[in-house]
mmCIF file of C-alpha atoms in Angstrom:
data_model
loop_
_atom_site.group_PDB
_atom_site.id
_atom_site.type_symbol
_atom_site.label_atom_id
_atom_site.label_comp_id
_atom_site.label_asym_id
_atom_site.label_seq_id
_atom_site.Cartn_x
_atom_site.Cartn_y
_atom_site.Cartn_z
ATOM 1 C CA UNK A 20 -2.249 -8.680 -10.240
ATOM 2 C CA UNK A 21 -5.869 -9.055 -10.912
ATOM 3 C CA UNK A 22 -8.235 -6.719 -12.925
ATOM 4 C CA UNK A 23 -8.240 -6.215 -16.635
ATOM 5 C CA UNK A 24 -4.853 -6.169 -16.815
ATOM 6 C CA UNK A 25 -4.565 -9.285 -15.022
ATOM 7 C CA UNK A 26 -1.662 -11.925 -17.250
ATOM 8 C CA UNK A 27 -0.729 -8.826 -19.206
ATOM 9 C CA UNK A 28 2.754 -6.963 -18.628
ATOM 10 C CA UNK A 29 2.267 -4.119 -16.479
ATOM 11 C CA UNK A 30 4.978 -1.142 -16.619
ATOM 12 C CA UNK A 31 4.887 0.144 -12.926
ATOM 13 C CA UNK A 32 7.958 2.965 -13.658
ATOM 14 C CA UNK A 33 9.369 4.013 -9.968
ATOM 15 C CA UNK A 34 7.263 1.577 -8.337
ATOM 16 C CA UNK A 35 8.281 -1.486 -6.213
ATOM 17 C CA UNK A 36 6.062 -4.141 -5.355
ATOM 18 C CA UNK A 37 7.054 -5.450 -2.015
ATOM 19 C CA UNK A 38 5.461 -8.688 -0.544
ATOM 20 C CA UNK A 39 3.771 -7.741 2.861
ATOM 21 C CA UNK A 40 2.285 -11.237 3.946
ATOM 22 C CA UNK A 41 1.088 -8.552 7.120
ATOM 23 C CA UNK A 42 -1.402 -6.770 5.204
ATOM 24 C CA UNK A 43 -5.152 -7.491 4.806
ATOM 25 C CA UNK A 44 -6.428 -5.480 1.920
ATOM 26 C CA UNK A 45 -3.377 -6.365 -0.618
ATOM 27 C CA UNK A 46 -0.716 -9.213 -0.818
ATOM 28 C CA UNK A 47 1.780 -6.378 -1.672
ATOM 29 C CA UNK A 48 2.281 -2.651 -0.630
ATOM 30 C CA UNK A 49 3.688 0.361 -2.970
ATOM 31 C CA UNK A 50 6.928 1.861 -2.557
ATOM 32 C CA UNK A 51 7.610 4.579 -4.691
ATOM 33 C CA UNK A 52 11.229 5.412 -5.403
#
């Protein structure tokens, strides 16, 4: 996670961050639940 939350604990309710090595624009893609 980078930004201005970046080494901070993030809440992300209903949201899994899944490692997509595949994509170019993010290291991770949302899933929402």
């Amino acid at each position: 996670m980078t930004g201005e939350r970046q080494g901070q604990h993030v809440l992300t309710p209903k949201i899994v961050f899944i490692s997509d090595g595949d994509s170019r624009e993010f290291p991770f893609r949302l899933q929402r639940k």
